[in-house]
mmCIF file of C-alpha atoms in Angstrom:
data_model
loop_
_atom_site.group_PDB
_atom_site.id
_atom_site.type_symbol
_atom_site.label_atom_id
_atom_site.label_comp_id
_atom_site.label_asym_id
_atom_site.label_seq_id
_atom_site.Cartn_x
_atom_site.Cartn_y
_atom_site.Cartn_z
ATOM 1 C CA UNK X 283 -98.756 27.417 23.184
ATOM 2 C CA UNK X 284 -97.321 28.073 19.509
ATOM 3 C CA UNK X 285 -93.817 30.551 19.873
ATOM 4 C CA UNK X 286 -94.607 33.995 18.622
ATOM 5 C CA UNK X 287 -93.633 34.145 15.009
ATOM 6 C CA UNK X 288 -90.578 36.504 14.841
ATOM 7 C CA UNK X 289 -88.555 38.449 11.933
ATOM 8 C CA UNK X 290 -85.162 38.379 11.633
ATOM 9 C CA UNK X 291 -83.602 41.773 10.169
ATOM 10 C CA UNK X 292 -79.954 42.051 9.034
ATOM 11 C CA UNK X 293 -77.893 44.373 7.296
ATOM 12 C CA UNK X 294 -77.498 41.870 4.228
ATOM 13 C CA UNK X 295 -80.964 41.851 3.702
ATOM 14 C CA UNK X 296 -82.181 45.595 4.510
ATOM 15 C CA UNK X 297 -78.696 47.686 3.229
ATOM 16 C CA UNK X 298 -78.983 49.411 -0.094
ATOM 17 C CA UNK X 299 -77.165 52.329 0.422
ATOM 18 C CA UNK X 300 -75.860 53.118 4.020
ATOM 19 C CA UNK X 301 -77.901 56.833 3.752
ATOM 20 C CA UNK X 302 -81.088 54.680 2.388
ATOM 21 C CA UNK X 303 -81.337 51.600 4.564
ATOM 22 C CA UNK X 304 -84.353 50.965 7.046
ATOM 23 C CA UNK X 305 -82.285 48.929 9.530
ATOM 24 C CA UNK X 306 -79.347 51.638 9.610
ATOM 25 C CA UNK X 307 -81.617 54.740 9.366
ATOM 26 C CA UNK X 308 -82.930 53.467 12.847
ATOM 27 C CA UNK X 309 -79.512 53.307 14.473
ATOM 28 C CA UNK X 310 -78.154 55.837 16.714
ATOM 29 C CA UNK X 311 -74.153 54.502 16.639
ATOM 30 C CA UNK X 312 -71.312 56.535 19.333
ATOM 31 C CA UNK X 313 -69.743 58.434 16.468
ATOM 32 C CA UNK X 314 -66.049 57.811 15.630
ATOM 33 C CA UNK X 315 -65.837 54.152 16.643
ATOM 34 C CA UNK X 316 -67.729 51.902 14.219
ATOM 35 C CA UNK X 317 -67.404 50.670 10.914
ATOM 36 C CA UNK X 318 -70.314 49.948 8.942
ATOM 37 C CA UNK X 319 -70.234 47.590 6.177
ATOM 38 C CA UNK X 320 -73.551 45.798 3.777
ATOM 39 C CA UNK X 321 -73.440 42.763 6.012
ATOM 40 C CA UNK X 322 -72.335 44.426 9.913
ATOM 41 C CA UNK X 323 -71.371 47.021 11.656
ATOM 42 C CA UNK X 324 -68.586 46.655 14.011
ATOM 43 C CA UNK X 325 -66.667 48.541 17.010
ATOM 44 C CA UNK X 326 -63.337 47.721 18.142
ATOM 45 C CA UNK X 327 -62.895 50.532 20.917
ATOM 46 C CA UNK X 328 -64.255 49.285 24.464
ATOM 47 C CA UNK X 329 -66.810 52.835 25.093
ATOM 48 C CA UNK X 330 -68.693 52.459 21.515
ATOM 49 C CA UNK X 331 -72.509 51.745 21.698
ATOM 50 C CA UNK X 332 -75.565 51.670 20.123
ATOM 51 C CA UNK X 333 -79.376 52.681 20.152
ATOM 52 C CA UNK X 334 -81.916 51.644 18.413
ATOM 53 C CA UNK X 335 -85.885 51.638 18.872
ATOM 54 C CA UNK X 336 -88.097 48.983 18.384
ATOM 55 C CA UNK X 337 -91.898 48.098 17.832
ATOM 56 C CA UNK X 338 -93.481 44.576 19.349
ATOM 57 C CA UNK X 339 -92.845 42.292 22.316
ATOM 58 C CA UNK X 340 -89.211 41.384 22.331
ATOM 59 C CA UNK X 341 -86.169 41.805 20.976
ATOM 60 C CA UNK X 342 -82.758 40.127 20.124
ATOM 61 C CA UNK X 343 -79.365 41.585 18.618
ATOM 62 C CA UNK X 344 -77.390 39.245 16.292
ATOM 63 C CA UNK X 345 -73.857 39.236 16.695
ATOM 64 C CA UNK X 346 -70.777 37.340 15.101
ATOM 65 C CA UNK X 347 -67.711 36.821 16.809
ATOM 66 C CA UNK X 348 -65.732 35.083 13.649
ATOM 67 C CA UNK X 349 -62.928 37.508 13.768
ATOM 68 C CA UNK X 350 -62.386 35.690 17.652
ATOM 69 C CA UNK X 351 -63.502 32.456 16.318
ATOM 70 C CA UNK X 352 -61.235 32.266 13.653
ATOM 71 C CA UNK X 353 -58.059 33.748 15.417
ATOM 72 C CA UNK X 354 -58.203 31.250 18.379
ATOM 73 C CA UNK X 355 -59.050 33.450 21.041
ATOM 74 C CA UNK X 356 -59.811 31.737 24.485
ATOM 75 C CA UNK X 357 -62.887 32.205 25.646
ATOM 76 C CA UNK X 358 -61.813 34.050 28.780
ATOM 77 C CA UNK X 359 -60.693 37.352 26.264
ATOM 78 C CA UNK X 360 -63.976 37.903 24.806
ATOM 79 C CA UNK X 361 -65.354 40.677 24.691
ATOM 80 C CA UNK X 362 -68.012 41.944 27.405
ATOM 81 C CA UNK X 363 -71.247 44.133 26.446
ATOM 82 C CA UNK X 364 -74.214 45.225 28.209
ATOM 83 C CA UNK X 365 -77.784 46.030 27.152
ATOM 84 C CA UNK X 366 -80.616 47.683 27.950
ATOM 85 C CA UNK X 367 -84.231 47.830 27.122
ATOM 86 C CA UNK X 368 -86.357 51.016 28.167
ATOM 87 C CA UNK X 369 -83.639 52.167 30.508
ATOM 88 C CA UNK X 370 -84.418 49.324 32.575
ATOM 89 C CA UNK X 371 -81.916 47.212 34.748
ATOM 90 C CA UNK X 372 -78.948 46.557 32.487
ATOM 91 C CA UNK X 373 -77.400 42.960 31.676
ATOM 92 C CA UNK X 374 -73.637 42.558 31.244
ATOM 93 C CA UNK X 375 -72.878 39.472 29.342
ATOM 94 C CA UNK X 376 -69.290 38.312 27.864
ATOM 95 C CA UNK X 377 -69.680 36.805 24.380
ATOM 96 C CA UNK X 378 -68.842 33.395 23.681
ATOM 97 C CA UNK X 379 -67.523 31.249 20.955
ATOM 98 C CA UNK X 380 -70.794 29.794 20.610
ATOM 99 C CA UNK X 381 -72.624 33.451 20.309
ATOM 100 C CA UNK X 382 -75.010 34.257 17.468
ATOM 101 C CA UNK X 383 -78.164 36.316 19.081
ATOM 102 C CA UNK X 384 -78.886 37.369 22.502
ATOM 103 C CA UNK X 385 -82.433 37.212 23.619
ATOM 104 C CA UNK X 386 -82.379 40.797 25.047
ATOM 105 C CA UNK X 387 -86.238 41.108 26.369
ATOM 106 C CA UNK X 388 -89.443 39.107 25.484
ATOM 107 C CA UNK X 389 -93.350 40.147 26.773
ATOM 108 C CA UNK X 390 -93.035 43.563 27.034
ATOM 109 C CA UNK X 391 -96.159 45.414 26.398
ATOM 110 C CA UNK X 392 -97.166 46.333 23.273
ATOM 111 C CA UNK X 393 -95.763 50.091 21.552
ATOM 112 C CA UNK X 394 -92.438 51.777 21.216
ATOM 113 C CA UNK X 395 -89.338 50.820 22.611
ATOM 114 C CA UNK X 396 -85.667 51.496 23.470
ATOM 115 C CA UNK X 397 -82.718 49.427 23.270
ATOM 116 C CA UNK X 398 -78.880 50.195 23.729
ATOM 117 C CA UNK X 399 -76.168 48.113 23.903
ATOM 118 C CA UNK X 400 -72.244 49.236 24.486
ATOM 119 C CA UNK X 401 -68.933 47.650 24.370
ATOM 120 C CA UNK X 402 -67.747 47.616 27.819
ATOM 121 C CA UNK X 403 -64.536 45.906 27.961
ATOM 122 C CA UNK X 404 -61.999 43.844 25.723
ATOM 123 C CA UNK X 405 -58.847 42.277 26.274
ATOM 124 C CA UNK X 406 -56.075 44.749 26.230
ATOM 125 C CA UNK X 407 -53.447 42.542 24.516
ATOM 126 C CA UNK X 408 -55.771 41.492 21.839
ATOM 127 C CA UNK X 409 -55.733 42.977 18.811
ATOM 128 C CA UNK X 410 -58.097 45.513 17.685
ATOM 129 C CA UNK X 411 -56.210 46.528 14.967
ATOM 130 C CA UNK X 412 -56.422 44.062 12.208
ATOM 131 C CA UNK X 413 -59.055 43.925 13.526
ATOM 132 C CA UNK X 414 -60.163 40.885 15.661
ATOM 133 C CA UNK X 415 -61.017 42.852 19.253
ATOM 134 C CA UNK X 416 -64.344 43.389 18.055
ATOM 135 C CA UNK X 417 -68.035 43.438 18.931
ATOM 136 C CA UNK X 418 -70.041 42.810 15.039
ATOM 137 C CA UNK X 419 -73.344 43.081 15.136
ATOM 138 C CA UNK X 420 -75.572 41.815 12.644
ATOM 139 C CA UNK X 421 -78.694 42.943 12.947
ATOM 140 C CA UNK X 422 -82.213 42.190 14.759
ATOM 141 C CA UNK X 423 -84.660 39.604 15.757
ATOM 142 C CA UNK X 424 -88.367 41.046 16.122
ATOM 143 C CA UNK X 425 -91.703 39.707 16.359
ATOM 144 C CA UNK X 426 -93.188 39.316 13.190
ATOM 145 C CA UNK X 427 -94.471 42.625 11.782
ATOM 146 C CA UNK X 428 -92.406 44.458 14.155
ATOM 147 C CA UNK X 429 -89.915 46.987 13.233
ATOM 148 C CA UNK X 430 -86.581 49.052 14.177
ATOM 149 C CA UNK X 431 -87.784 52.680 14.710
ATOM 150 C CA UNK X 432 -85.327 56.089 15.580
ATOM 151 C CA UNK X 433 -85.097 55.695 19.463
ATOM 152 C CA UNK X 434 -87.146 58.850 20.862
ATOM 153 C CA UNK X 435 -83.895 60.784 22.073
ATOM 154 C CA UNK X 436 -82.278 61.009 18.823
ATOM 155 C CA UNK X 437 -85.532 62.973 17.273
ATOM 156 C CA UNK X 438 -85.108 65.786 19.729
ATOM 157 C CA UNK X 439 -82.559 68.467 19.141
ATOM 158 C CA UNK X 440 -79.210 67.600 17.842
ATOM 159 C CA UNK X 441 -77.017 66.249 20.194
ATOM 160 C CA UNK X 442 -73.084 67.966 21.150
ATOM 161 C CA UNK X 443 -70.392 65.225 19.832
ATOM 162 C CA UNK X 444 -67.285 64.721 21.481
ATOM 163 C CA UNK X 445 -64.116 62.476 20.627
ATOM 164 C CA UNK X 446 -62.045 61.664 23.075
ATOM 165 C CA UNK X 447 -58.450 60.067 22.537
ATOM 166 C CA UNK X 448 -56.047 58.394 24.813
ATOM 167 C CA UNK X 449 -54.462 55.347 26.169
ATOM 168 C CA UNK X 450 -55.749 52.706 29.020
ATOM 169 C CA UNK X 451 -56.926 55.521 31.296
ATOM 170 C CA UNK X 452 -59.731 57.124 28.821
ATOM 171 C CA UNK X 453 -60.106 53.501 27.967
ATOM 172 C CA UNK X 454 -61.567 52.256 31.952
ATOM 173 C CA UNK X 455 -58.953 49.973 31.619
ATOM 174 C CA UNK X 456 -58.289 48.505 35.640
ATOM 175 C CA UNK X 457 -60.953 50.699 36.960
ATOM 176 C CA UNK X 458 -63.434 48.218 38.605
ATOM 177 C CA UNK X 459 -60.320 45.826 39.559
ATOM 178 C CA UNK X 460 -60.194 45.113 43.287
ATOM 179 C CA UNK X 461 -57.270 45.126 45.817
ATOM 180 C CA UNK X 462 -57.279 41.931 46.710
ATOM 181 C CA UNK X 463 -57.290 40.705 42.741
ATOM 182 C CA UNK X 464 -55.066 43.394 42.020
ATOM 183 C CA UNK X 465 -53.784 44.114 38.337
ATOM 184 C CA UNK X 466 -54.397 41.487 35.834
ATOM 185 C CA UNK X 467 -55.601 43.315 32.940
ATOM 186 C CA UNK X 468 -58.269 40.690 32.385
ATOM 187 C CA UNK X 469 -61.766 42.103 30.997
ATOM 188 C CA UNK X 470 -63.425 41.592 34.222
ATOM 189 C CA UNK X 471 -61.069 44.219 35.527
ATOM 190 C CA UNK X 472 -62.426 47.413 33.170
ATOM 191 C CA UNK X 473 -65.818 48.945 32.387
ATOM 192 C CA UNK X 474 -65.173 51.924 29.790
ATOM 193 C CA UNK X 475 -68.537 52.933 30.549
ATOM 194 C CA UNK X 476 -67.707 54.132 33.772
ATOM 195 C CA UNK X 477 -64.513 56.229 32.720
ATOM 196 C CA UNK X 478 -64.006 59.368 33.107
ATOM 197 C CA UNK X 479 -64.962 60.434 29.411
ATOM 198 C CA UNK X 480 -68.407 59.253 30.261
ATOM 199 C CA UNK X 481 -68.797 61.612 33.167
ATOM 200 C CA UNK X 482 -67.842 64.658 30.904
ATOM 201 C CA UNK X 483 -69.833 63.725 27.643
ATOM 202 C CA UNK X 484 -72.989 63.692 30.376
ATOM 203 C CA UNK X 485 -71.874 67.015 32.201
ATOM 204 C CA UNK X 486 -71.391 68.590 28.522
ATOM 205 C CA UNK X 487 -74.567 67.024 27.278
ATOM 206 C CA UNK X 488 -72.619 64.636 24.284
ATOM 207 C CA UNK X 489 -72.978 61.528 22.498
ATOM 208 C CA UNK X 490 -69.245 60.718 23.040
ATOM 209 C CA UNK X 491 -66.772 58.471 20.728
ATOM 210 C CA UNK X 492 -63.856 56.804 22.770
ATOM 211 C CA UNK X 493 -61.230 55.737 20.903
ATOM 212 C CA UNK X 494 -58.570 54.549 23.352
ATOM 213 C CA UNK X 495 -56.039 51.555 23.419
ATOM 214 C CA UNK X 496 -54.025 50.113 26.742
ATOM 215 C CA UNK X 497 -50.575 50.712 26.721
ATOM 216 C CA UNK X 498 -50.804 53.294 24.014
ATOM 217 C CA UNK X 499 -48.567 56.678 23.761
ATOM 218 C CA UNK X 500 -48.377 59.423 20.988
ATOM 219 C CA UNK X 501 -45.879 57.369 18.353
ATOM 220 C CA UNK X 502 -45.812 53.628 19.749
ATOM 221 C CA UNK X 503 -47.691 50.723 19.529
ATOM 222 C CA UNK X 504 -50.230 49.966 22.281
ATOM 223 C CA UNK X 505 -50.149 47.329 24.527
ATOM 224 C CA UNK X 506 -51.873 44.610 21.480
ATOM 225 C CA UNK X 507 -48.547 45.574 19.498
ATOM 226 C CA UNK X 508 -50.787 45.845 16.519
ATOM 227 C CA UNK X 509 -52.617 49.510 16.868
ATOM 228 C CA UNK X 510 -50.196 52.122 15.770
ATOM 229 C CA UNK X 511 -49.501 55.137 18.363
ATOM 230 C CA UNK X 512 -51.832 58.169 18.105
ATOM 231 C CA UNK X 513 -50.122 60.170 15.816
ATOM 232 C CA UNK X 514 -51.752 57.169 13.015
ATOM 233 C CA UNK X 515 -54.361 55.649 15.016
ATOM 234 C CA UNK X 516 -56.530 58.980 15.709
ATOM 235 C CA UNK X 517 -57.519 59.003 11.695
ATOM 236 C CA UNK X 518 -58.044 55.240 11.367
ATOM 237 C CA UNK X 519 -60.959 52.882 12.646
ATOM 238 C CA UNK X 520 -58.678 50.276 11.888
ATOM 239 C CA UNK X 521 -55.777 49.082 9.572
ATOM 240 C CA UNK X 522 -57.730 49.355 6.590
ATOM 241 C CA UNK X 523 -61.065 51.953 7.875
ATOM 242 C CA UNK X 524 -60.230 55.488 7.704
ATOM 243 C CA UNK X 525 -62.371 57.366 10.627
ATOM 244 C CA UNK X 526 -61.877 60.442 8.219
ATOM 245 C CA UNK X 527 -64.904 61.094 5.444
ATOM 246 C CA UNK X 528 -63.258 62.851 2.757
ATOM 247 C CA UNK X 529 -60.478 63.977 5.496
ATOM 248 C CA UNK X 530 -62.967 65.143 8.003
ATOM 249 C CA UNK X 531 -64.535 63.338 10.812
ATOM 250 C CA UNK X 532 -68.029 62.896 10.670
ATOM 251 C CA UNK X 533 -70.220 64.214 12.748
ATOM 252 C CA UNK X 534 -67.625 67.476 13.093
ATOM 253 C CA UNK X 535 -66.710 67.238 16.891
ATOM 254 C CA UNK X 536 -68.077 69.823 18.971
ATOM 255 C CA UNK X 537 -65.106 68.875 21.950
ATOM 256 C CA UNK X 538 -61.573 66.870 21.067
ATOM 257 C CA UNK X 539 -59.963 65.457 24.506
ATOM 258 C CA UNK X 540 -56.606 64.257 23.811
ATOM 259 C CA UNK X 541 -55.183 62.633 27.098
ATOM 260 C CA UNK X 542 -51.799 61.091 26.255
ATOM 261 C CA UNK X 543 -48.667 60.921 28.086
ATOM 262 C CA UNK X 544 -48.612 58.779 30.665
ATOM 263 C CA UNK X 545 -46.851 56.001 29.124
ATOM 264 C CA UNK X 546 -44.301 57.906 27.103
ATOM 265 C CA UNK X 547 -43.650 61.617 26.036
ATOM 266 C CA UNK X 548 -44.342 62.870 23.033
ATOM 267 C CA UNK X 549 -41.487 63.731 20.764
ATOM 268 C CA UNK X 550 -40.102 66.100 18.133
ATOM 269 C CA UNK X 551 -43.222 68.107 16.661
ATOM 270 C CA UNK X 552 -45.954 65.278 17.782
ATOM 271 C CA UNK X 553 -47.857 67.779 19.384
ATOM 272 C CA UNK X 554 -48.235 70.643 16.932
ATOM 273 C CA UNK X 555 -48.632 68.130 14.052
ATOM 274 C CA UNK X 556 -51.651 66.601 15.930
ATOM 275 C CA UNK X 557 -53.357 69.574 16.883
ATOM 276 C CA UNK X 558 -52.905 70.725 13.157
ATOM 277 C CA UNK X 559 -54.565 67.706 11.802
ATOM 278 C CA UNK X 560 -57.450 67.426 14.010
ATOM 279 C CA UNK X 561 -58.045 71.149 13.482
ATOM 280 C CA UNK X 562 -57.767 70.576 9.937
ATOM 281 C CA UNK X 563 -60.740 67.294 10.443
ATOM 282 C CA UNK X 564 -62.604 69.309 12.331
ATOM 283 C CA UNK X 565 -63.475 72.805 11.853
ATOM 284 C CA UNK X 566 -62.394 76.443 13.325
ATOM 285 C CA UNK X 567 -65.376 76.023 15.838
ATOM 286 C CA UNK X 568 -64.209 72.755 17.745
ATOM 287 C CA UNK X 569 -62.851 73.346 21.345
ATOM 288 C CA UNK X 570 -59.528 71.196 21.294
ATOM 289 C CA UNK X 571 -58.501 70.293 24.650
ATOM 290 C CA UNK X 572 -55.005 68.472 24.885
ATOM 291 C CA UNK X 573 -55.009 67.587 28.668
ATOM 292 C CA UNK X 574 -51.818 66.672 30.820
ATOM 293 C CA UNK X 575 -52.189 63.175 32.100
ATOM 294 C CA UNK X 576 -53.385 63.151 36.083
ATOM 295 C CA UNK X 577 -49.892 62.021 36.922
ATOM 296 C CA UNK X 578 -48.771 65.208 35.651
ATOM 297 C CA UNK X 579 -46.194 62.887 33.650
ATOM 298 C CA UNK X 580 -45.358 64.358 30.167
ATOM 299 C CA UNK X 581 -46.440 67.768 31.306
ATOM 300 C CA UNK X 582 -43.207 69.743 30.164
ATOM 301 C CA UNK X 583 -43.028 68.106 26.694
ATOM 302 C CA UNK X 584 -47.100 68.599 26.041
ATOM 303 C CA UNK X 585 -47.006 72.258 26.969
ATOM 304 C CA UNK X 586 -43.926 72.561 24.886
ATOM 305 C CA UNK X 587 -45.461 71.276 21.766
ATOM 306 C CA UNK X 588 -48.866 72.601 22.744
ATOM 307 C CA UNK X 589 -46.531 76.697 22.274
ATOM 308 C CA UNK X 590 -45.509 75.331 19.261
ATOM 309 C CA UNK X 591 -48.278 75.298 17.444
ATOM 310 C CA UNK X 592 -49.662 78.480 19.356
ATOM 311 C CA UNK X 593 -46.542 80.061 17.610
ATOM 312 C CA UNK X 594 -46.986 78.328 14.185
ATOM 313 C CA UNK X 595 -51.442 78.783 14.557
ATOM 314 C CA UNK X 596 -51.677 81.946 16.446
ATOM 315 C CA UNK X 597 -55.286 82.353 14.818
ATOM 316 C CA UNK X 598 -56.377 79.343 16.638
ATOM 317 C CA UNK X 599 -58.264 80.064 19.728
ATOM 318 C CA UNK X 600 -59.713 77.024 20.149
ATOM 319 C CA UNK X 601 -57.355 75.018 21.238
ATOM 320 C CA UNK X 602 -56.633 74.445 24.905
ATOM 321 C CA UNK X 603 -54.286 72.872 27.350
ATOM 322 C CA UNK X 604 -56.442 71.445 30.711
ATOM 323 C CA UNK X 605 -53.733 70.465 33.710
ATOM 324 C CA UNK X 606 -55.562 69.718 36.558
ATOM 325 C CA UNK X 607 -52.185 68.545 38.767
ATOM 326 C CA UNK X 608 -50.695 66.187 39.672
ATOM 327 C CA UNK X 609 -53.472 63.560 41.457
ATOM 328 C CA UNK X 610 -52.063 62.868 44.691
ATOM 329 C CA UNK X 611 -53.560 59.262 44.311
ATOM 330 C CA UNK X 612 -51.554 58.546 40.700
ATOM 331 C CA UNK X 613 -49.153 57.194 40.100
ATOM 332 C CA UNK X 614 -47.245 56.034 43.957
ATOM 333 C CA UNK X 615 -46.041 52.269 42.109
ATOM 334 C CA UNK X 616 -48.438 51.134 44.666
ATOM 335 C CA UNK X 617 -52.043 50.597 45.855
ATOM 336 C CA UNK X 618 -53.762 53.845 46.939
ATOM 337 C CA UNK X 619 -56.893 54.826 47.806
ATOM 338 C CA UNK X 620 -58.667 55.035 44.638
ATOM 339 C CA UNK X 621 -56.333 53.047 42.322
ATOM 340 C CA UNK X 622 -55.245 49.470 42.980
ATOM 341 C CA UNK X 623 -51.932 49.550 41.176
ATOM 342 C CA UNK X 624 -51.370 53.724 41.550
ATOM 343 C CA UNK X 625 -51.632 54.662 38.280
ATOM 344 C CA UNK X 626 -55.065 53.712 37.071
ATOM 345 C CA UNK X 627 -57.986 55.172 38.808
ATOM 346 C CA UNK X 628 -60.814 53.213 39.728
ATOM 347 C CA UNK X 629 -64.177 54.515 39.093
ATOM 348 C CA UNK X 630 -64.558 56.340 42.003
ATOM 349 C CA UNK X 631 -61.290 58.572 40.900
ATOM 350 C CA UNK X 632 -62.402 58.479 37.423
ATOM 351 C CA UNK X 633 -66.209 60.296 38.344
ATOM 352 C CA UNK X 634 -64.167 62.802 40.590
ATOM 353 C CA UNK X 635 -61.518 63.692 37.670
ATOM 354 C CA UNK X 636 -64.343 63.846 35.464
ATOM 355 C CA UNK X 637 -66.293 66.575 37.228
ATOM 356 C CA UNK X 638 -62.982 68.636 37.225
ATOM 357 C CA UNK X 639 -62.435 68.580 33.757
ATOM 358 C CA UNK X 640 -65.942 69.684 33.178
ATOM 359 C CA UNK X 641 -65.116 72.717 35.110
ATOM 360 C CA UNK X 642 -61.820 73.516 33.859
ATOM 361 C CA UNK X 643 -63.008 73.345 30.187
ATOM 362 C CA UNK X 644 -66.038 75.778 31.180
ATOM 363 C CA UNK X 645 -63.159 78.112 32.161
ATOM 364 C CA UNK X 646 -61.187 77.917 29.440
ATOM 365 C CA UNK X 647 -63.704 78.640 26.582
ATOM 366 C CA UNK X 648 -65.638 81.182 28.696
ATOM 367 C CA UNK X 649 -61.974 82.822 28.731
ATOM 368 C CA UNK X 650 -61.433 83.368 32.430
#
């Protein structure tokens, strides 16, 4: 039998203005984490995703991985992804040098449907600040006559959006690793899908943005020693893409989690400075929630800074510290329970933790 005729539709071909363009109007993108250019749009935090609906039979997403490609990566520190069709079974899949389209689904029934795909892990030395960490998609292969359509949940009522900053912890990094394999930082170790920023964007009701890099701390390079510390990486997508439109970010956050500390302190006025320019990005109604890491390390240096600016914004009342103690399972410098190295929790400690920060941020802005 003849192979259903298909359509191929890229950003090249379908951008005239990003506002204007069929193929981006369709896209629901995690906000905060992608850059969006004429020919692609690209993610280089592990946590970004995308949705998109779709009319026909089948469906493939086009991807290039020249920014790997061209820096020499080995093929074992590719990125991973996973997609979904219909909320059906997902499929995790590590790209490849050789990667140009994934055949996502073929023969489904004839109507509407709904695809996502998410960035679930990347190599933590790797850069993904020049960048070259990335997952670039380039648009869409449809049968022939089909089209992208606004997936159905993005037509109901506007969503909550939350950013949520911080270092290998907020990023999943070692989370699915097992005891036996132990640490080894490799992307089959990390699912940023199953952190604990996921578990409070769903309890809050969400779409999320996690922008989080391993080794990271408030002024030092992270682990790739290419992204900057927070105090420059929170405003920039990457060394050239501001995450700021016209010094805001865009969608305003309804929630900022800041979750920095456990690799290194903050110093002089990092804290206060921070808070003051995410306010500023934001607006007067964002909850800001700078929370002490679940060591409890940093704790007397965040609180500090976090009376600082209480002093220096005493009109600010929307800006919170969230200290849930120190986890007795993190960090021990060994194995426990629910972390194989003691200081990153698997996902099991990561659903817990995220449960209690939903309920210690309900407490906070309800005032009790």
């Amino acid at each position: 039998r003849s192979p259903m005729p298909i359509t191929t539709l890229t950003f090249a071909l379908s951008l005239v203005t990003l506002q204007t363009s069929p193929i981006e109007a369709a896209i629901e993108y995690s906000p905060y984490n992608w850059y969006r250019s004429a020919e692609y749009s690209q993610t280089a935090n592990p946590g970004g995703y995308l949705k998109v609906g779709f009319t026909g039979s089948q469906i493939a997403v086009n991807l290039d991985v020249s920014p790997l490609t061209a820096a020499n990566v080995p093929a074992s520190q590719y990125p991973v992804i996973r997609y979904s069709v219909d909320d059906g079974p997902p499929t995790t899949q590590q790209l490849t040098p050789t990667t140009r389209s994934i055949q996502c689904a073929k023969g489904l029934a004839s109507g509407s449907h709904r695809f996502q795909l998410e960035y679930v892990a990347g190599y933590v030395f790797l850069d993904f600040w020049t960048p070259i960490n990335v997952v670039r998609v380039t648009g869409f292969t449809l049968d022939a006559g089909a089209s992208l359509v606004k997936p159905s949940r993005a037509e109901m009522k506007p969503s909550r959006y939350a950013l949520f900053l911080g270092d290998s912890i907020t990023n999943g990094d070692d989370n699915i690793a097992t005891f036996a394999g132990g640490i080894t930082n490799n992307v089959d170790t990390q699912d940023a899908t199953l952190g604990y920023p996921v578990v409070v964007a769903a309890g809050i009701g969400a779409e999320y943005g996690i922008v989080a890099y391993g080794g990271a701390s408030w002024d030092h390079r992270a682990a790739d020693g290419h992204t900057p510390g927070l105090m420059t990486s929170f405003s920039m997508l990457d060394s050239i893409h501001s995450r700021l439109v016209e010094g805001k970010f865009s969608p305003i956050p309804n929630d900022i989690f800041i979750n920095m500390g456990e690799n290194s302190p903050p110093s002089g006025d990092d804290v206060p400075k921070l808070l003051g320019a995410l306010r500023a990005a934001s607006d007067m109604r964002t909850h800001i929630f700078l929370i002490v890491p679940f060591s409890g390390r940093s704790r007397p240096e965040l609180v500090a800074g976090f009376k600082a600016y209480q002093t220096a914004s005493p009109g600010d009342r929307q800006t919170y510290v969230l200290d849930l103690g120190n986890n007795p399972y993190l960090p021990t410098g060994r194995a426990t329970t629910y972390s194989v190295d003691g200081q990153h929790p698997l996902a099991s400690l990561h659903a817990i933790l995220g449960a209690q920060l939903i309920a210690a941020r309900a407490e906070k802005i309800s005032g009790r």
